[in-house]
GROMACS .gro file of C-alpha atoms in nm:
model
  235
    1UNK     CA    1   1.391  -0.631   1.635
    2UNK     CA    2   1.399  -0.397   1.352
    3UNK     CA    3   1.459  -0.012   1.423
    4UNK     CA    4   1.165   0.119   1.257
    5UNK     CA    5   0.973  -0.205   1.502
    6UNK     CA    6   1.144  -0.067   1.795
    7UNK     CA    7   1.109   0.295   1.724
    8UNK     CA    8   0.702   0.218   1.753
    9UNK     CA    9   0.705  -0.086   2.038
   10UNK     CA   10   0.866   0.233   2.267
   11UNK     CA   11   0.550   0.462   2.159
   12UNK     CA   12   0.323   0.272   2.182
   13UNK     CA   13   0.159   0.406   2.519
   14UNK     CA   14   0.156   0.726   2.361
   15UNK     CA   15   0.053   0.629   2.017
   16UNK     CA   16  -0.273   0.468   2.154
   17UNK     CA   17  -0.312   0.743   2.440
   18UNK     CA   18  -0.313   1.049   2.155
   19UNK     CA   19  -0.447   0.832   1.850
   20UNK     CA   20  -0.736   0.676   2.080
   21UNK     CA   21  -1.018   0.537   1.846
   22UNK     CA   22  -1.135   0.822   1.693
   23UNK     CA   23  -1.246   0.819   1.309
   24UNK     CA   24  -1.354   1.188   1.282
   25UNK     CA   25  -0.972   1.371   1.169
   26UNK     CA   26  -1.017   1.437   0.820
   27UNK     CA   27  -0.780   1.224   0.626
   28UNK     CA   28  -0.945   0.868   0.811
   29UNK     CA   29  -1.334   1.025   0.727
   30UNK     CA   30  -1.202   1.093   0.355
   31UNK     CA   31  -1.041   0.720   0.345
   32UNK     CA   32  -1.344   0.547   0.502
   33UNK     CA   33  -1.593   0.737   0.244
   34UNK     CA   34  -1.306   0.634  -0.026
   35UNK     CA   35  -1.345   0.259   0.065
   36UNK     CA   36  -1.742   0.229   0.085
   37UNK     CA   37  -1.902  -0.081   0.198
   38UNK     CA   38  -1.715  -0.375   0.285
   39UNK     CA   39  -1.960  -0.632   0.348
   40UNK     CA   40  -1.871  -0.969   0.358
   41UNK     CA   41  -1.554  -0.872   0.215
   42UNK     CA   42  -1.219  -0.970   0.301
   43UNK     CA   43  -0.999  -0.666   0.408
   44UNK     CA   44  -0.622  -0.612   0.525
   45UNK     CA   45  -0.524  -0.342   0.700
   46UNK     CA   46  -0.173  -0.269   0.627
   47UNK     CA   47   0.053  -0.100   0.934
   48UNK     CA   48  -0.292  -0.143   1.146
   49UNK     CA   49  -0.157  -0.015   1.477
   50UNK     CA   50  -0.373  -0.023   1.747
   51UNK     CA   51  -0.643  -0.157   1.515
   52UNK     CA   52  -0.862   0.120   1.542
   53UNK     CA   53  -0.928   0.098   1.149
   54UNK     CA   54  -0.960  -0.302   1.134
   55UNK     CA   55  -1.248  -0.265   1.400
   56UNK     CA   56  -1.389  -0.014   1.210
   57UNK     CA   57  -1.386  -0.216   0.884
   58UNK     CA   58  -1.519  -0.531   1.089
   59UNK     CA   59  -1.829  -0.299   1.212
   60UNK     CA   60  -1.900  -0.271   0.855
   61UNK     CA   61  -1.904  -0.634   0.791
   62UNK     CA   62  -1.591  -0.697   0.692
   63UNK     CA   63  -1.341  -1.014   0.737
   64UNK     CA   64  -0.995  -0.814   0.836
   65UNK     CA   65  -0.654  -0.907   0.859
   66UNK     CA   66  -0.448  -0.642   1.062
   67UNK     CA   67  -0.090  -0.611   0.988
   68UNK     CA   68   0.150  -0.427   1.157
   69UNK     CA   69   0.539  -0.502   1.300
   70UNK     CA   70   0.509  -0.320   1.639
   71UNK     CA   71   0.421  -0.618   1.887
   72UNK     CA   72   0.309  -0.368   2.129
   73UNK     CA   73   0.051  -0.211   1.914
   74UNK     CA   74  -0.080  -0.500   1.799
   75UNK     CA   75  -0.150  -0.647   2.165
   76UNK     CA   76  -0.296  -0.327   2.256
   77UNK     CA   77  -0.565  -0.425   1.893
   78UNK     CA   78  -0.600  -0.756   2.022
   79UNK     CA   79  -0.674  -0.646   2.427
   80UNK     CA   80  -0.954  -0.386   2.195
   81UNK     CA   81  -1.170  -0.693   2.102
   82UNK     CA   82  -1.272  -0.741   1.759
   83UNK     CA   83  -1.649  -0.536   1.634
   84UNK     CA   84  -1.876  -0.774   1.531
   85UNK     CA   85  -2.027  -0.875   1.245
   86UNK     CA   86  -1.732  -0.846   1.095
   87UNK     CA   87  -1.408  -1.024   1.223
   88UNK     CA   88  -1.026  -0.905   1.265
   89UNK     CA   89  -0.716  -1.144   1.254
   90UNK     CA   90  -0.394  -0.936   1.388
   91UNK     CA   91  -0.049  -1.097   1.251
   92UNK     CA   92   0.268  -0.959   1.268
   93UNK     CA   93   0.491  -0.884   1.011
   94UNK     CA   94   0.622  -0.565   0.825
   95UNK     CA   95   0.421  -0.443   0.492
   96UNK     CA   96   0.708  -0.446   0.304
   97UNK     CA   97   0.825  -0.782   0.335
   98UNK     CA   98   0.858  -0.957   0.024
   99UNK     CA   99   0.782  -1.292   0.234
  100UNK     CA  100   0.456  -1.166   0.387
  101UNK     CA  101   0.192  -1.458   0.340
  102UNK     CA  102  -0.179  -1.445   0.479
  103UNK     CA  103  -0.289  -1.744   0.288
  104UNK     CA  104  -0.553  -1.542   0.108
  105UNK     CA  105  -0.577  -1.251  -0.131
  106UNK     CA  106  -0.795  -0.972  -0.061
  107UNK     CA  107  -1.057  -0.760  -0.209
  108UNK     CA  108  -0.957  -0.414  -0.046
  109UNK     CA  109  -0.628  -0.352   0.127
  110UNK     CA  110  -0.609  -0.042   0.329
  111UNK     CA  111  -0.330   0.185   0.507
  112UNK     CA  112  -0.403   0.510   0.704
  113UNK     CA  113  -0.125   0.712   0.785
  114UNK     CA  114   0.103   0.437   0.799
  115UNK     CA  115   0.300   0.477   0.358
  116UNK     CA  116   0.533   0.758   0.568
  117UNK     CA  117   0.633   0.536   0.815
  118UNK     CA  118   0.711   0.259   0.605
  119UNK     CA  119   1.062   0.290   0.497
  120UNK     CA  120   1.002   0.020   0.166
  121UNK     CA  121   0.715   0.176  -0.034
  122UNK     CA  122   0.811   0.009  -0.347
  123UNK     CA  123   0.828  -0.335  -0.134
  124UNK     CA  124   0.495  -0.254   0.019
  125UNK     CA  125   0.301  -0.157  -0.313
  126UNK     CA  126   0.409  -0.479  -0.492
  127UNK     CA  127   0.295  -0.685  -0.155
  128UNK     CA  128  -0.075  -0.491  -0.146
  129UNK     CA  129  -0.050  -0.551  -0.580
  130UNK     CA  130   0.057  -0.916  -0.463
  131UNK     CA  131  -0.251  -0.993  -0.213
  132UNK     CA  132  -0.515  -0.761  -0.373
  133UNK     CA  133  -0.719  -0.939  -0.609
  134UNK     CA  134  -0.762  -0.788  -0.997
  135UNK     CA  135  -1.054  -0.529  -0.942
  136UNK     CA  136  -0.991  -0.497  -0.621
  137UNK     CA  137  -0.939  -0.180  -0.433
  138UNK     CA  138  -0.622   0.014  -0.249
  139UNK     CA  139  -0.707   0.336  -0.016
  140UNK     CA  140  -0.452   0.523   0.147
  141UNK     CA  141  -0.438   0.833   0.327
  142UNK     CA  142  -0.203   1.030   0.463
  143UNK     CA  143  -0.042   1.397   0.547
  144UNK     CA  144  -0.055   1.564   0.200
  145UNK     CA  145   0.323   1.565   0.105
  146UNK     CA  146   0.288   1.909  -0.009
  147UNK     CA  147   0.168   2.029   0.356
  148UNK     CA  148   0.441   2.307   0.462
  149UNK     CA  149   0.357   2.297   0.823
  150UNK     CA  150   0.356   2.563   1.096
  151UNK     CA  151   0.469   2.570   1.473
  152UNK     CA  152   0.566   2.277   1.649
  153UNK     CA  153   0.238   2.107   1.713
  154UNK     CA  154   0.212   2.080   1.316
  155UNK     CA  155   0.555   1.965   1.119
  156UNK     CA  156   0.607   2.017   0.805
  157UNK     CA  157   0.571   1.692   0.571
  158UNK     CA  158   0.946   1.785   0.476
  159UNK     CA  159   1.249   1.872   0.762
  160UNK     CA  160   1.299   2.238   0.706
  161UNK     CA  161   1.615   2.283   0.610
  162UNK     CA  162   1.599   2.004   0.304
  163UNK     CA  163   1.269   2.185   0.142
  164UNK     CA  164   0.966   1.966  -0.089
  165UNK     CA  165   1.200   1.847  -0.346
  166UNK     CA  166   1.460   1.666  -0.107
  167UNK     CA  167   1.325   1.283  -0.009
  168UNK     CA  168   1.455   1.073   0.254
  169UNK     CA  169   1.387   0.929   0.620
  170UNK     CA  170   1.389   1.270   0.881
  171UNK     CA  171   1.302   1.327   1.264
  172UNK     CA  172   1.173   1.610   1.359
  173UNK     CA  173   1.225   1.813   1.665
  174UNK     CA  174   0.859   1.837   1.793
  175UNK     CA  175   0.688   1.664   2.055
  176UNK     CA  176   0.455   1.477   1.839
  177UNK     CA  177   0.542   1.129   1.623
  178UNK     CA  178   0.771   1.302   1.387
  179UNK     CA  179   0.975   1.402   1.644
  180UNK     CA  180   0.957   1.061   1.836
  181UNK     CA  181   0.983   0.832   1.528
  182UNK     CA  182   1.030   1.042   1.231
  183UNK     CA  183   0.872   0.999   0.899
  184UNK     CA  184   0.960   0.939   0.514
  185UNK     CA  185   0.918   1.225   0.304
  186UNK     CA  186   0.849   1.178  -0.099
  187UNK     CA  187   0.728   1.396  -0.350
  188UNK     CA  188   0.343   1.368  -0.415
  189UNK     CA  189   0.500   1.233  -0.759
  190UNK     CA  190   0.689   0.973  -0.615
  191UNK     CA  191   0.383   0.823  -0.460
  192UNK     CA  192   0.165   0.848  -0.784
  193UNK     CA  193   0.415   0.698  -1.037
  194UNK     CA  194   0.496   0.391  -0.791
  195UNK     CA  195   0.144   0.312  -0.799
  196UNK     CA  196   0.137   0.288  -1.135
  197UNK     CA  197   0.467   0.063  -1.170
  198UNK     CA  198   0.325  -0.134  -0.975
  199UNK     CA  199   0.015  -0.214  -1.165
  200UNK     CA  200  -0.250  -0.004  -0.979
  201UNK     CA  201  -0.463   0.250  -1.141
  202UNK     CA  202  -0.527   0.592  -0.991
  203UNK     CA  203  -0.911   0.578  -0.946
  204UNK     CA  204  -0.947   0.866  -0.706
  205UNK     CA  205  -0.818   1.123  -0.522
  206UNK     CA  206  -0.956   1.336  -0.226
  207UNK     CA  207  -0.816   1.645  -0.095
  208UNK     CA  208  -1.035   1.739   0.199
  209UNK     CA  209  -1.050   2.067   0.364
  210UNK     CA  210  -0.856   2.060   0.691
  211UNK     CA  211  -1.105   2.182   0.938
  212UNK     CA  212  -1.194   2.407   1.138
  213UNK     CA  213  -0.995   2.366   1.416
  214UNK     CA  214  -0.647   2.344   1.130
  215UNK     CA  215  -0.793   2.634   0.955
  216UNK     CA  216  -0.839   2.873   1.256
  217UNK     CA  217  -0.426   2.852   1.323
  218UNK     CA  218  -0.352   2.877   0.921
  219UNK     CA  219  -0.068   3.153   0.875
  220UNK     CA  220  -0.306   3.420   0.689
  221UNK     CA  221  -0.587   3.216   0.706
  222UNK     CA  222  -0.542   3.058   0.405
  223UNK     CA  223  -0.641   2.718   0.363
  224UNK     CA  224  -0.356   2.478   0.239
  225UNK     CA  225  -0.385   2.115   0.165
  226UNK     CA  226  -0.302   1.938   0.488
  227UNK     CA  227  -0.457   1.542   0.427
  228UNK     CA  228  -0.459   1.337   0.105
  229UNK     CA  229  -0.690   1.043   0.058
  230UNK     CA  230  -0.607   0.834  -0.263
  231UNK     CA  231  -0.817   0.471  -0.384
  232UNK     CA  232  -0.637   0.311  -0.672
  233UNK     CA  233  -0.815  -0.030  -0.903
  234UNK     CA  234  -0.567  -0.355  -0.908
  235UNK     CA  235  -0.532  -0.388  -1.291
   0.00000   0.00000   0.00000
């Protein structure tokens, strides 16, 4: 077992407990409006978790393949049921493998909230460049890496005593998941020009409003960025 398997295999009660199946937090709504009809379509869901975004891909007629490297989330996905008419294969394996094989390529590979957690993002963009067919399309979301955070119940996307411009693997000290399993922080930059090395083109990029219920607890009551939704075109 791999740390970053085990550090989510020992959440995974509370991942699916505070998670649940809800599709409403900004940053999933912007990345299911970013990746549009899937019909008939075959989808993988990269660091899928409890499969609450594979089912929700299926419901829209899609043929997923869930991927994720926590055994415990993915037998809390499978114990979910798939959402008909679509269909949703779970397999285990980590993103970033360079031997990942599904014995297909894809037309749309998507990852919510999972490119911080992975500790490979080069290794994981050349695997979704590697399955994703040419045309086809890569949505991510994620916290915005430029979010500076406030109180515990809302980290920063950087530890606060390394600041924006200092990357690397941190753990927080909240009680939420960066302070049970941490997170990779990288420069919005850092994200943007790996795309491109690895042969995807920047096709769109959504910054949604965070909400009322963020906004109301925003330090002056200015509105910051606090999600970031990106699709990208397989060249």
């Amino acid at each position: 077992m791999t740390d970053l398997e085990a550090r989510y295999d020992r959440i995974a009660d509370f991942y699916e407990s505070t998670i649940g199946d809800r599709l409403t937090d900004e940053g999933t709504a912007a990345l299911l409006e970013l990746v549009g009809g899937v019909g008939g379509e075959r989808v993988l869901d990269l660091a899928c978790g409890h499969g609450r975004i594979s089912r929700e891909l299926a419901r829209r007629g899609g043929r997923v393949v869930g991927v994720d490297l926590s055994q415990a989330l993915l037998e809390k996905a499978r114990l979910a049921g798939s959402a008909p008419p679509g269909t949703v294969d779970y397999r285990l394996g980590s993103a970033a493998d360079p031997q990942l094989e599904l014995g297909q390529t894809f037309d749309t590979v998507v990852c919510n909230y999972g490119l911080t957690d992975i500790d490979d993002l080069a290794g994981t963009l050349a695997n979704v460049t590697r399955l994703l067919r040419p045309g086809g399309r890569f949505v991510y979301s994620m916290l915005h890496p430029c979010f500076p955070g406030w109180g515990p119940d809302a980290p920063s996307s950087w530890p606060v005593d390394g600041g924006y411009y200092r990357e690397g693997w941190w753990l927080g000290t909240n009680p939420g998941f960066r302070g049970k399993v941490g997170a990779n922080h990288r420069m919005l930059s850092t994200y943007l020009n790996l795309l491109t090395e690895q042969g995807l083109v920047l096709d769109r990029v959504v910054e949604p409003r965070p909400g009322p219920d963020w906004e109301q607890r925003l330090p002056g009551g200015t509105p910051v960025p606090v999600f970031l939704a990106v699709r990208c075109i397989r060249r």
